[in-house]
């Protein structure tokens, strides 16, 4: 994990009315917060919570967002980033789970996505997303569910994840 945390207050995102996608995220000019990891997590989680609250308020009238869906999606994004950070820092599963708890507690998410522990192909403990809300991947591609689909059993999720990592 890096040694500084950016401020999100004042950040903005453009989107195209041609394709409906966002294009980049711009941060205001500032000096990122340095400090201890625990302080950076607390600050970063507060920034994410505030930013997402503003985005939710801005989009609510157009999309009729359900809090459970928004929280689960936000938790998935945070946990996916932690899994990636863990892969690059070679952090063990217990440390990643501790980071996950701190981030989600700091953001204020209690019933979102979680982490599922499993044994990887080399016999090591590994983590994957334990989704609680369907991402509708099957609607986009060949009709098959994603590896972490909540409609699959934990055993099926692990089997698919192992197949994807080989």
Short mmCIF file of N, CA and C in Angstrom, two decimals:
data_model
loop_
_atom_site.label_atom_id
_atom_site.label_comp_id
_atom_site.label_asym_id
_atom_site.label_seq_id
_atom_site.Cartn_x
_atom_site.Cartn_y
_atom_site.Cartn_z
N UNK A 1 0.86 -1.16 0.00
CA UNK A 1 0.00 0.00 0.00
C UNK A 1 0.91 1.22 0.00
N UNK A 2 0.54 2.18 -0.82
CA UNK A 2 1.36 3.36 -1.00
C UNK A 2 1.45 4.15 0.29
N UNK A 3 2.25 5.18 0.31
CA UNK A 3 2.45 5.93 1.54
C UNK A 3 1.68 7.23 1.60
N UNK A 4 0.76 7.49 0.66
CA UNK A 4 -0.03 8.71 0.68
C UNK A 4 -1.45 8.41 0.20
N UNK A 5 -2.40 9.23 0.65
CA UNK A 5 -3.81 9.06 0.28
C UNK A 5 -4.32 10.35 -0.33
N UNK A 6 -4.94 10.29 -1.51
CA UNK A 6 -5.46 11.51 -2.12
C UNK A 6 -6.78 11.95 -1.48
N UNK A 7 -7.05 13.24 -1.60
CA UNK A 7 -8.34 13.78 -1.17
C UNK A 7 -9.31 13.65 -2.34
N UNK A 8 -10.52 13.21 -2.05
CA UNK A 8 -11.53 13.07 -3.10
C UNK A 8 -12.51 14.24 -3.12
N UNK A 9 -12.53 15.04 -2.05
CA UNK A 9 -13.43 16.18 -2.01
C UNK A 9 -13.08 17.13 -3.14
N UNK A 10 -14.04 17.41 -3.99
CA UNK A 10 -13.80 18.27 -5.15
C UNK A 10 -13.47 17.50 -6.41
N UNK A 11 -13.37 16.17 -6.32
CA UNK A 11 -13.10 15.36 -7.50
C UNK A 11 -14.32 15.40 -8.43
N UNK A 12 -14.10 15.22 -9.70
CA UNK A 12 -15.21 15.16 -10.63
C UNK A 12 -14.91 14.16 -11.74
N UNK A 13 -15.98 13.72 -12.35
CA UNK A 13 -15.90 12.70 -13.38
C UNK A 13 -16.73 13.16 -14.57
N UNK A 14 -16.16 13.08 -15.75
CA UNK A 14 -16.95 13.43 -16.94
C UNK A 14 -17.56 12.16 -17.51
N UNK A 15 -18.61 12.33 -18.25
CA UNK A 15 -19.22 11.19 -18.91
C UNK A 15 -19.71 11.63 -20.28
N UNK A 16 -19.83 10.68 -21.14
CA UNK A 16 -20.24 10.95 -22.51
C UNK A 16 -21.70 10.61 -22.71
N UNK A 17 -22.45 11.56 -23.27
CA UNK A 17 -23.84 11.25 -23.59
C UNK A 17 -23.93 10.40 -24.85
N UNK A 18 -22.80 10.19 -25.54
CA UNK A 18 -22.79 9.34 -26.73
C UNK A 18 -22.74 7.86 -26.38
N UNK A 19 -21.89 7.51 -25.40
CA UNK A 19 -21.78 6.09 -25.05
C UNK A 19 -22.23 5.78 -23.62
N UNK A 20 -22.51 6.81 -22.82
CA UNK A 20 -23.01 6.61 -21.47
C UNK A 20 -21.95 6.21 -20.46
N UNK A 21 -20.68 6.21 -20.85
CA UNK A 21 -19.60 5.80 -19.95
C UNK A 21 -18.90 7.02 -19.37
N UNK A 22 -18.34 6.82 -18.17
CA UNK A 22 -17.51 7.85 -17.57
C UNK A 22 -16.13 7.79 -18.22
N UNK A 23 -15.48 8.93 -18.22
CA UNK A 23 -14.16 9.02 -18.85
C UNK A 23 -13.20 9.75 -17.91
N UNK A 24 -12.57 9.00 -17.02
CA UNK A 24 -11.56 9.56 -16.15
C UNK A 24 -12.12 10.14 -14.86
N UNK A 25 -11.22 10.41 -13.96
CA UNK A 25 -11.54 11.02 -12.67
C UNK A 25 -10.49 12.10 -12.43
N UNK A 26 -10.94 13.30 -12.17
CA UNK A 26 -10.03 14.40 -11.94
C UNK A 26 -10.05 14.78 -10.48
N UNK A 27 -8.87 14.88 -9.89
CA UNK A 27 -8.74 15.26 -8.49
C UNK A 27 -8.32 16.72 -8.41
N UNK A 28 -8.79 17.44 -7.39
CA UNK A 28 -8.34 18.83 -7.23
C UNK A 28 -6.86 18.86 -6.85
N UNK A 29 -6.23 19.97 -7.10
CA UNK A 29 -4.83 20.13 -6.72
C UNK A 29 -4.73 20.10 -5.20
N UNK A 30 -3.85 19.24 -4.68
CA UNK A 30 -3.69 19.12 -3.24
C UNK A 30 -2.44 18.31 -2.93
N UNK A 31 -2.07 18.28 -1.67
CA UNK A 31 -0.98 17.43 -1.22
C UNK A 31 -1.60 16.20 -0.57
N UNK A 32 -1.35 15.00 -1.12
CA UNK A 32 -1.92 13.78 -0.51
C UNK A 32 -1.47 13.61 0.93
N UNK A 33 -2.34 13.00 1.73
CA UNK A 33 -2.08 12.81 3.16
C UNK A 33 -1.06 11.69 3.38
N UNK A 34 0.08 12.01 4.03
CA UNK A 34 1.03 10.96 4.42
C UNK A 34 0.66 10.46 5.82
N UNK A 35 1.37 9.48 6.32
CA UNK A 35 1.16 9.04 7.69
C UNK A 35 1.18 7.53 7.82
N UNK A 36 0.81 7.08 9.01
CA UNK A 36 0.75 5.65 9.30
C UNK A 36 -0.35 4.99 8.47
N UNK A 37 -0.20 3.72 8.19
CA UNK A 37 -1.19 2.99 7.40
C UNK A 37 -2.59 3.09 8.02
N UNK A 38 -2.69 2.94 9.33
CA UNK A 38 -4.01 2.99 9.97
C UNK A 38 -4.66 4.37 9.79
N UNK A 39 -3.86 5.42 9.87
CA UNK A 39 -4.38 6.78 9.66
C UNK A 39 -4.80 6.97 8.21
N UNK A 40 -4.01 6.44 7.29
CA UNK A 40 -4.33 6.58 5.86
C UNK A 40 -5.61 5.81 5.52
N UNK A 41 -5.78 4.63 6.11
CA UNK A 41 -7.01 3.86 5.88
C UNK A 41 -8.22 4.64 6.41
N UNK A 42 -8.11 5.17 7.61
CA UNK A 42 -9.21 5.94 8.19
C UNK A 42 -9.56 7.13 7.31
N UNK A 43 -8.54 7.88 6.90
CA UNK A 43 -8.76 9.05 6.05
C UNK A 43 -9.33 8.63 4.69
N UNK A 44 -8.73 7.62 4.08
CA UNK A 44 -9.19 7.16 2.76
C UNK A 44 -10.62 6.65 2.80
N UNK A 45 -10.95 5.90 3.84
CA UNK A 45 -12.31 5.37 3.97
C UNK A 45 -13.32 6.51 4.13
N UNK A 46 -12.96 7.52 4.91
CA UNK A 46 -13.83 8.69 5.09
C UNK A 46 -14.02 9.42 3.76
N UNK A 47 -12.95 9.58 3.01
CA UNK A 47 -13.03 10.23 1.70
C UNK A 47 -13.93 9.44 0.74
N UNK A 48 -13.76 8.13 0.70
CA UNK A 48 -14.59 7.29 -0.18
C UNK A 48 -16.05 7.36 0.23
N UNK A 49 -16.32 7.28 1.53
CA UNK A 49 -17.70 7.34 2.01
C UNK A 49 -18.36 8.66 1.63
N UNK A 50 -17.64 9.76 1.82
CA UNK A 50 -18.19 11.08 1.48
C UNK A 50 -18.41 11.21 -0.02
N UNK A 51 -17.42 10.82 -0.82
CA UNK A 51 -17.51 10.90 -2.28
C UNK A 51 -18.68 10.07 -2.79
N UNK A 52 -18.80 8.85 -2.30
CA UNK A 52 -19.87 7.96 -2.76
C UNK A 52 -21.25 8.44 -2.31
N UNK A 53 -21.31 9.06 -1.14
CA UNK A 53 -22.57 9.62 -0.68
C UNK A 53 -23.02 10.75 -1.61
N UNK A 54 -22.08 11.59 -2.02
CA UNK A 54 -22.40 12.67 -2.96
C UNK A 54 -22.86 12.09 -4.31
N UNK A 55 -22.17 11.07 -4.78
CA UNK A 55 -22.53 10.44 -6.06
C UNK A 55 -23.91 9.80 -5.97
N UNK A 56 -24.18 9.11 -4.87
CA UNK A 56 -25.47 8.47 -4.66
C UNK A 56 -26.59 9.51 -4.66
N UNK A 57 -26.39 10.61 -3.95
CA UNK A 57 -27.40 11.67 -3.90
C UNK A 57 -27.65 12.26 -5.29
N UNK A 58 -26.57 12.46 -6.04
CA UNK A 58 -26.70 13.05 -7.37
C UNK A 58 -27.41 12.12 -8.35
N UNK A 59 -27.25 10.83 -8.18
CA UNK A 59 -27.82 9.87 -9.13
C UNK A 59 -29.16 9.29 -8.71
N UNK A 60 -29.54 9.45 -7.45
CA UNK A 60 -30.73 8.81 -6.91
C UNK A 60 -32.00 9.11 -7.70
N UNK A 61 -32.19 10.35 -8.08
CA UNK A 61 -33.44 10.72 -8.77
C UNK A 61 -33.52 10.11 -10.17
N UNK A 62 -32.38 9.82 -10.78
CA UNK A 62 -32.37 9.25 -12.13
C UNK A 62 -32.39 7.73 -12.13
N UNK A 63 -31.81 7.11 -11.11
CA UNK A 63 -31.62 5.66 -11.14
C UNK A 63 -32.38 4.89 -10.08
N UNK A 64 -32.96 5.55 -9.09
CA UNK A 64 -33.67 4.87 -8.01
C UNK A 64 -32.82 3.75 -7.42
N UNK A 65 -31.65 4.12 -6.94
CA UNK A 65 -30.69 3.17 -6.41
C UNK A 65 -31.14 2.59 -5.08
N UNK A 66 -30.94 1.30 -4.92
CA UNK A 66 -31.23 0.63 -3.66
C UNK A 66 -29.94 0.62 -2.83
N UNK A 67 -30.06 1.01 -1.55
CA UNK A 67 -28.88 1.11 -0.68
C UNK A 67 -28.10 -0.20 -0.62
N UNK A 68 -28.79 -1.33 -0.55
CA UNK A 68 -28.10 -2.63 -0.47
C UNK A 68 -27.25 -2.87 -1.71
N UNK A 69 -27.77 -2.54 -2.87
CA UNK A 69 -27.03 -2.73 -4.11
C UNK A 69 -25.83 -1.80 -4.19
N UNK A 70 -26.03 -0.55 -3.81
CA UNK A 70 -24.94 0.42 -3.84
C UNK A 70 -23.83 0.01 -2.87
N UNK A 71 -24.22 -0.37 -1.65
CA UNK A 71 -23.22 -0.79 -0.66
C UNK A 71 -22.47 -2.04 -1.11
N UNK A 72 -23.17 -3.00 -1.68
CA UNK A 72 -22.51 -4.22 -2.14
C UNK A 72 -21.54 -3.91 -3.27
N UNK A 73 -21.93 -3.04 -4.19
CA UNK A 73 -21.05 -2.67 -5.31
C UNK A 73 -19.83 -1.92 -4.81
N UNK A 74 -20.02 -1.00 -3.89
CA UNK A 74 -18.90 -0.26 -3.31
C UNK A 74 -17.96 -1.21 -2.57
N UNK A 75 -18.52 -2.13 -1.79
CA UNK A 75 -17.69 -3.10 -1.08
C UNK A 75 -16.89 -3.95 -2.07
N UNK A 76 -17.53 -4.37 -3.17
CA UNK A 76 -16.81 -5.15 -4.18
C UNK A 76 -15.63 -4.38 -4.73
N UNK A 77 -15.82 -3.11 -5.02
CA UNK A 77 -14.72 -2.29 -5.57
C UNK A 77 -13.58 -2.16 -4.58
N UNK A 78 -13.90 -1.88 -3.32
CA UNK A 78 -12.87 -1.73 -2.30
C UNK A 78 -12.14 -3.06 -2.08
N UNK A 79 -12.89 -4.14 -1.98
CA UNK A 79 -12.26 -5.45 -1.73
C UNK A 79 -11.45 -5.92 -2.93
N UNK A 80 -11.92 -5.65 -4.14
CA UNK A 80 -11.14 -6.01 -5.32
C UNK A 80 -9.81 -5.26 -5.34
N UNK A 81 -9.83 -3.99 -4.96
CA UNK A 81 -8.59 -3.20 -4.87
C UNK A 81 -7.66 -3.77 -3.80
N UNK A 82 -8.22 -4.19 -2.67
CA UNK A 82 -7.40 -4.79 -1.62
C UNK A 82 -6.80 -6.12 -2.05
N UNK A 83 -7.58 -6.92 -2.77
CA UNK A 83 -7.04 -8.19 -3.27
C UNK A 83 -5.88 -7.94 -4.23
N UNK A 84 -6.02 -6.93 -5.07
CA UNK A 84 -4.95 -6.58 -6.00
C UNK A 84 -3.73 -6.06 -5.23
N UNK A 85 -3.96 -5.20 -4.25
CA UNK A 85 -2.84 -4.70 -3.43
C UNK A 85 -2.16 -5.84 -2.71
N UNK A 86 -2.94 -6.77 -2.19
CA UNK A 86 -2.38 -7.93 -1.51
C UNK A 86 -1.52 -8.79 -2.41
N UNK A 87 -1.95 -8.92 -3.66
CA UNK A 87 -1.18 -9.70 -4.63
C UNK A 87 0.19 -9.07 -4.88
N UNK A 88 0.22 -7.73 -4.99
CA UNK A 88 1.48 -7.04 -5.30
C UNK A 88 2.38 -6.85 -4.08
N UNK A 89 1.80 -6.87 -2.89
CA UNK A 89 2.62 -6.73 -1.68
C UNK A 89 2.90 -8.07 -1.04
N UNK A 90 2.33 -9.14 -1.60
CA UNK A 90 2.50 -10.50 -1.08
C UNK A 90 2.01 -10.61 0.37
N UNK A 91 0.95 -9.85 0.68
CA UNK A 91 0.37 -9.89 2.03
C UNK A 91 -0.37 -11.20 2.23
N UNK A 92 -0.36 -11.72 3.45
CA UNK A 92 -1.08 -12.96 3.71
C UNK A 92 -2.58 -12.68 3.87
N UNK A 93 -3.36 -13.75 3.83
CA UNK A 93 -4.81 -13.60 3.84
C UNK A 93 -5.33 -12.94 5.12
N UNK A 94 -4.70 -13.20 6.25
CA UNK A 94 -5.15 -12.59 7.50
C UNK A 94 -4.96 -11.08 7.48
N UNK A 95 -3.86 -10.62 6.93
CA UNK A 95 -3.61 -9.18 6.84
C UNK A 95 -4.61 -8.53 5.89
N UNK A 96 -4.86 -9.16 4.75
CA UNK A 96 -5.82 -8.60 3.79
C UNK A 96 -7.21 -8.54 4.41
N UNK A 97 -7.58 -9.58 5.15
CA UNK A 97 -8.90 -9.57 5.81
C UNK A 97 -8.97 -8.45 6.86
N UNK A 98 -7.88 -8.21 7.56
CA UNK A 98 -7.85 -7.11 8.54
C UNK A 98 -7.99 -5.77 7.83
N UNK A 99 -7.26 -5.60 6.71
CA UNK A 99 -7.40 -4.38 5.92
C UNK A 99 -8.85 -4.21 5.47
N UNK A 100 -9.44 -5.29 4.98
CA UNK A 100 -10.82 -5.24 4.48
C UNK A 100 -11.78 -4.79 5.58
N UNK A 101 -11.65 -5.35 6.76
CA UNK A 101 -12.51 -4.96 7.87
C UNK A 101 -12.37 -3.47 8.19
N UNK A 102 -11.13 -2.99 8.22
CA UNK A 102 -10.89 -1.57 8.54
C UNK A 102 -11.49 -0.66 7.49
N UNK A 103 -11.27 -1.00 6.20
CA UNK A 103 -11.80 -0.17 5.12
C UNK A 103 -13.33 -0.16 5.15
N UNK A 104 -13.94 -1.32 5.21
CA UNK A 104 -15.41 -1.38 5.16
C UNK A 104 -16.03 -0.74 6.39
N UNK A 105 -15.43 -0.93 7.57
CA UNK A 105 -15.92 -0.26 8.78
C UNK A 105 -15.82 1.25 8.63
N UNK A 106 -14.69 1.70 8.10
CA UNK A 106 -14.47 3.14 7.93
C UNK A 106 -15.43 3.77 6.94
N UNK A 107 -15.79 3.02 5.91
CA UNK A 107 -16.74 3.52 4.92
C UNK A 107 -18.17 3.43 5.45
N UNK A 108 -18.40 2.50 6.37
CA UNK A 108 -19.72 2.34 6.95
C UNK A 108 -20.56 1.27 6.27
N UNK A 109 -19.90 0.29 5.69
CA UNK A 109 -20.61 -0.81 5.01
C UNK A 109 -20.57 -2.04 5.91
N UNK A 110 -21.74 -2.53 6.27
CA UNK A 110 -21.80 -3.71 7.12
C UNK A 110 -22.39 -4.93 6.42
N UNK A 111 -23.16 -4.73 5.36
CA UNK A 111 -23.81 -5.85 4.70
C UNK A 111 -23.50 -5.91 3.21
N UNK A 112 -22.28 -5.58 2.84
CA UNK A 112 -21.91 -5.62 1.44
C UNK A 112 -21.23 -6.93 1.11
N UNK A 113 -20.42 -6.88 0.12
CA UNK A 113 -19.62 -8.03 -0.32
C UNK A 113 -18.61 -8.39 0.76
N UNK A 114 -18.18 -9.64 0.78
CA UNK A 114 -17.16 -10.07 1.72
C UNK A 114 -16.04 -10.80 0.98
N UNK A 115 -15.20 -11.46 1.74
CA UNK A 115 -14.11 -12.25 1.18
C UNK A 115 -14.31 -13.71 1.53
N UNK A 116 -14.05 -14.57 0.58
CA UNK A 116 -14.16 -16.02 0.76
C UNK A 116 -12.75 -16.59 0.70
N UNK A 117 -12.37 -17.36 1.72
CA UNK A 117 -11.05 -17.97 1.74
C UNK A 117 -11.14 -19.36 1.12
N UNK A 118 -10.11 -19.71 0.35
CA UNK A 118 -10.06 -21.01 -0.29
C UNK A 118 -8.59 -21.42 -0.45
N UNK A 119 -8.37 -22.66 -0.85
CA UNK A 119 -7.01 -23.15 -1.08
C UNK A 119 -6.73 -23.07 -2.57
N UNK A 120 -5.65 -22.35 -2.94
CA UNK A 120 -5.33 -22.21 -4.36
C UNK A 120 -4.67 -23.48 -4.91
N UNK A 121 -4.32 -23.46 -6.18
CA UNK A 121 -3.78 -24.64 -6.85
C UNK A 121 -2.45 -25.10 -6.26
N UNK A 122 -1.77 -24.25 -5.51
CA UNK A 122 -0.47 -24.59 -4.92
C UNK A 122 -0.59 -24.94 -3.44
N UNK A 123 -1.83 -25.00 -2.95
CA UNK A 123 -2.06 -25.37 -1.56
C UNK A 123 -1.98 -24.23 -0.56
N UNK A 124 -1.92 -23.00 -1.06
CA UNK A 124 -1.85 -21.83 -0.20
C UNK A 124 -3.24 -21.25 0.05
N UNK A 125 -3.40 -20.57 1.16
CA UNK A 125 -4.65 -19.86 1.42
C UNK A 125 -4.75 -18.68 0.47
N UNK A 126 -5.93 -18.49 -0.08
CA UNK A 126 -6.17 -17.39 -1.01
C UNK A 126 -7.55 -16.81 -0.72
N UNK A 127 -7.78 -15.61 -1.23
CA UNK A 127 -9.06 -14.93 -1.03
C UNK A 127 -9.68 -14.57 -2.37
N UNK A 128 -11.00 -14.59 -2.38
CA UNK A 128 -11.74 -14.13 -3.55
C UNK A 128 -12.96 -13.36 -3.05
N UNK A 129 -13.59 -12.59 -3.94
CA UNK A 129 -14.80 -11.87 -3.57
C UNK A 129 -15.90 -12.86 -3.24
N UNK A 130 -16.64 -12.57 -2.20
CA UNK A 130 -17.82 -13.34 -1.84
C UNK A 130 -19.02 -12.43 -2.04
N UNK A 131 -19.42 -12.32 -3.30
CA UNK A 131 -20.49 -11.39 -3.67
C UNK A 131 -21.82 -11.77 -3.03
N UNK A 132 -22.60 -10.75 -2.71
CA UNK A 132 -23.95 -10.95 -2.18
C UNK A 132 -25.01 -10.49 -3.17
N UNK A 133 -24.59 -9.75 -4.17
CA UNK A 133 -25.48 -9.22 -5.20
C UNK A 133 -24.95 -9.65 -6.57
N UNK A 134 -25.83 -10.11 -7.43
CA UNK A 134 -25.43 -10.55 -8.77
C UNK A 134 -24.97 -9.35 -9.61
N UNK A 135 -23.87 -9.51 -10.31
CA UNK A 135 -23.34 -8.44 -11.16
C UNK A 135 -23.93 -8.48 -12.58
N UNK A 136 -24.73 -9.47 -12.87
CA UNK A 136 -25.40 -9.65 -14.17
C UNK A 136 -24.43 -9.86 -15.32
N UNK A 137 -23.27 -10.41 -15.01
CA UNK A 137 -22.27 -10.77 -16.02
C UNK A 137 -22.90 -11.66 -17.10
N UNK A 138 -23.78 -12.56 -16.68
CA UNK A 138 -24.38 -13.51 -17.62
C UNK A 138 -25.24 -12.82 -18.67
N UNK A 139 -25.64 -11.61 -18.43
CA UNK A 139 -26.45 -10.87 -19.41
C UNK A 139 -25.59 -10.25 -20.50
N UNK A 140 -24.29 -10.11 -20.28
CA UNK A 140 -23.40 -9.43 -21.23
C UNK A 140 -22.72 -10.36 -22.21
N UNK A 141 -22.41 -11.55 -21.79
CA UNK A 141 -21.53 -12.38 -22.61
C UNK A 141 -22.24 -13.62 -23.11
N UNK A 142 -21.74 -14.78 -22.79
CA UNK A 142 -22.26 -16.04 -23.32
C UNK A 142 -23.38 -16.63 -22.48
N UNK A 143 -23.87 -15.89 -21.51
CA UNK A 143 -24.95 -16.38 -20.67
C UNK A 143 -24.47 -17.13 -19.45
N UNK A 144 -23.15 -17.31 -19.32
CA UNK A 144 -22.60 -18.01 -18.16
C UNK A 144 -22.41 -17.03 -17.01
N UNK A 145 -22.52 -17.52 -15.81
CA UNK A 145 -22.34 -16.68 -14.63
C UNK A 145 -20.84 -16.45 -14.37
N UNK A 146 -20.53 -15.34 -13.70
CA UNK A 146 -19.13 -15.06 -13.36
C UNK A 146 -18.67 -16.02 -12.27
N UNK A 147 -17.36 -16.10 -12.08
CA UNK A 147 -16.79 -17.05 -11.12
C UNK A 147 -17.24 -16.79 -9.68
N UNK A 148 -17.56 -15.56 -9.35
CA UNK A 148 -17.95 -15.25 -7.97
C UNK A 148 -19.44 -14.96 -7.84
N UNK A 149 -20.23 -15.50 -8.73
CA UNK A 149 -21.67 -15.26 -8.73
C UNK A 149 -22.33 -15.81 -7.45
N UNK A 150 -23.14 -14.99 -6.78
CA UNK A 150 -23.81 -15.47 -5.56
C UNK A 150 -24.87 -16.54 -5.84
N UNK A 151 -25.19 -16.75 -7.11
CA UNK A 151 -26.15 -17.79 -7.47
C UNK A 151 -25.48 -19.17 -7.52
N UNK A 152 -24.15 -19.19 -7.43
CA UNK A 152 -23.39 -20.45 -7.41
C UNK A 152 -23.07 -20.82 -5.96
N UNK A 153 -22.87 -22.11 -5.72
CA UNK A 153 -22.43 -22.54 -4.39
C UNK A 153 -20.98 -22.10 -4.19
N UNK A 154 -20.54 -22.06 -2.93
CA UNK A 154 -19.14 -21.69 -2.66
C UNK A 154 -18.20 -22.65 -3.39
N UNK A 155 -18.53 -23.93 -3.42
CA UNK A 155 -17.67 -24.91 -4.10
C UNK A 155 -17.56 -24.59 -5.59
N UNK A 156 -18.68 -24.24 -6.23
CA UNK A 156 -18.64 -23.89 -7.65
C UNK A 156 -17.85 -22.61 -7.89
N UNK A 157 -17.97 -21.66 -6.99
CA UNK A 157 -17.21 -20.41 -7.12
C UNK A 157 -15.71 -20.68 -7.06
N UNK A 158 -15.31 -21.49 -6.10
CA UNK A 158 -13.89 -21.81 -5.94
C UNK A 158 -13.38 -22.58 -7.16
N UNK A 159 -14.14 -23.54 -7.64
CA UNK A 159 -13.75 -24.32 -8.82
C UNK A 159 -13.53 -23.40 -10.03
N UNK A 160 -14.44 -22.47 -10.25
CA UNK A 160 -14.32 -21.55 -11.37
C UNK A 160 -13.14 -20.59 -11.20
N UNK A 161 -12.93 -20.13 -9.96
CA UNK A 161 -11.81 -19.24 -9.70
C UNK A 161 -10.49 -19.96 -9.94
N UNK A 162 -10.38 -21.21 -9.49
CA UNK A 162 -9.16 -22.00 -9.72
C UNK A 162 -8.93 -22.17 -11.22
N UNK A 163 -9.98 -22.42 -11.97
CA UNK A 163 -9.84 -22.60 -13.43
C UNK A 163 -9.36 -21.32 -14.10
N UNK A 164 -9.80 -20.18 -13.59
CA UNK A 164 -9.38 -18.89 -14.17
C UNK A 164 -7.95 -18.52 -13.85
N UNK A 165 -7.41 -19.06 -12.74
CA UNK A 165 -6.06 -18.69 -12.32
C UNK A 165 -4.99 -19.59 -12.90
N UNK A 166 -5.38 -20.62 -13.59
CA UNK A 166 -4.39 -21.53 -14.18
C UNK A 166 -3.90 -21.06 -15.50
#
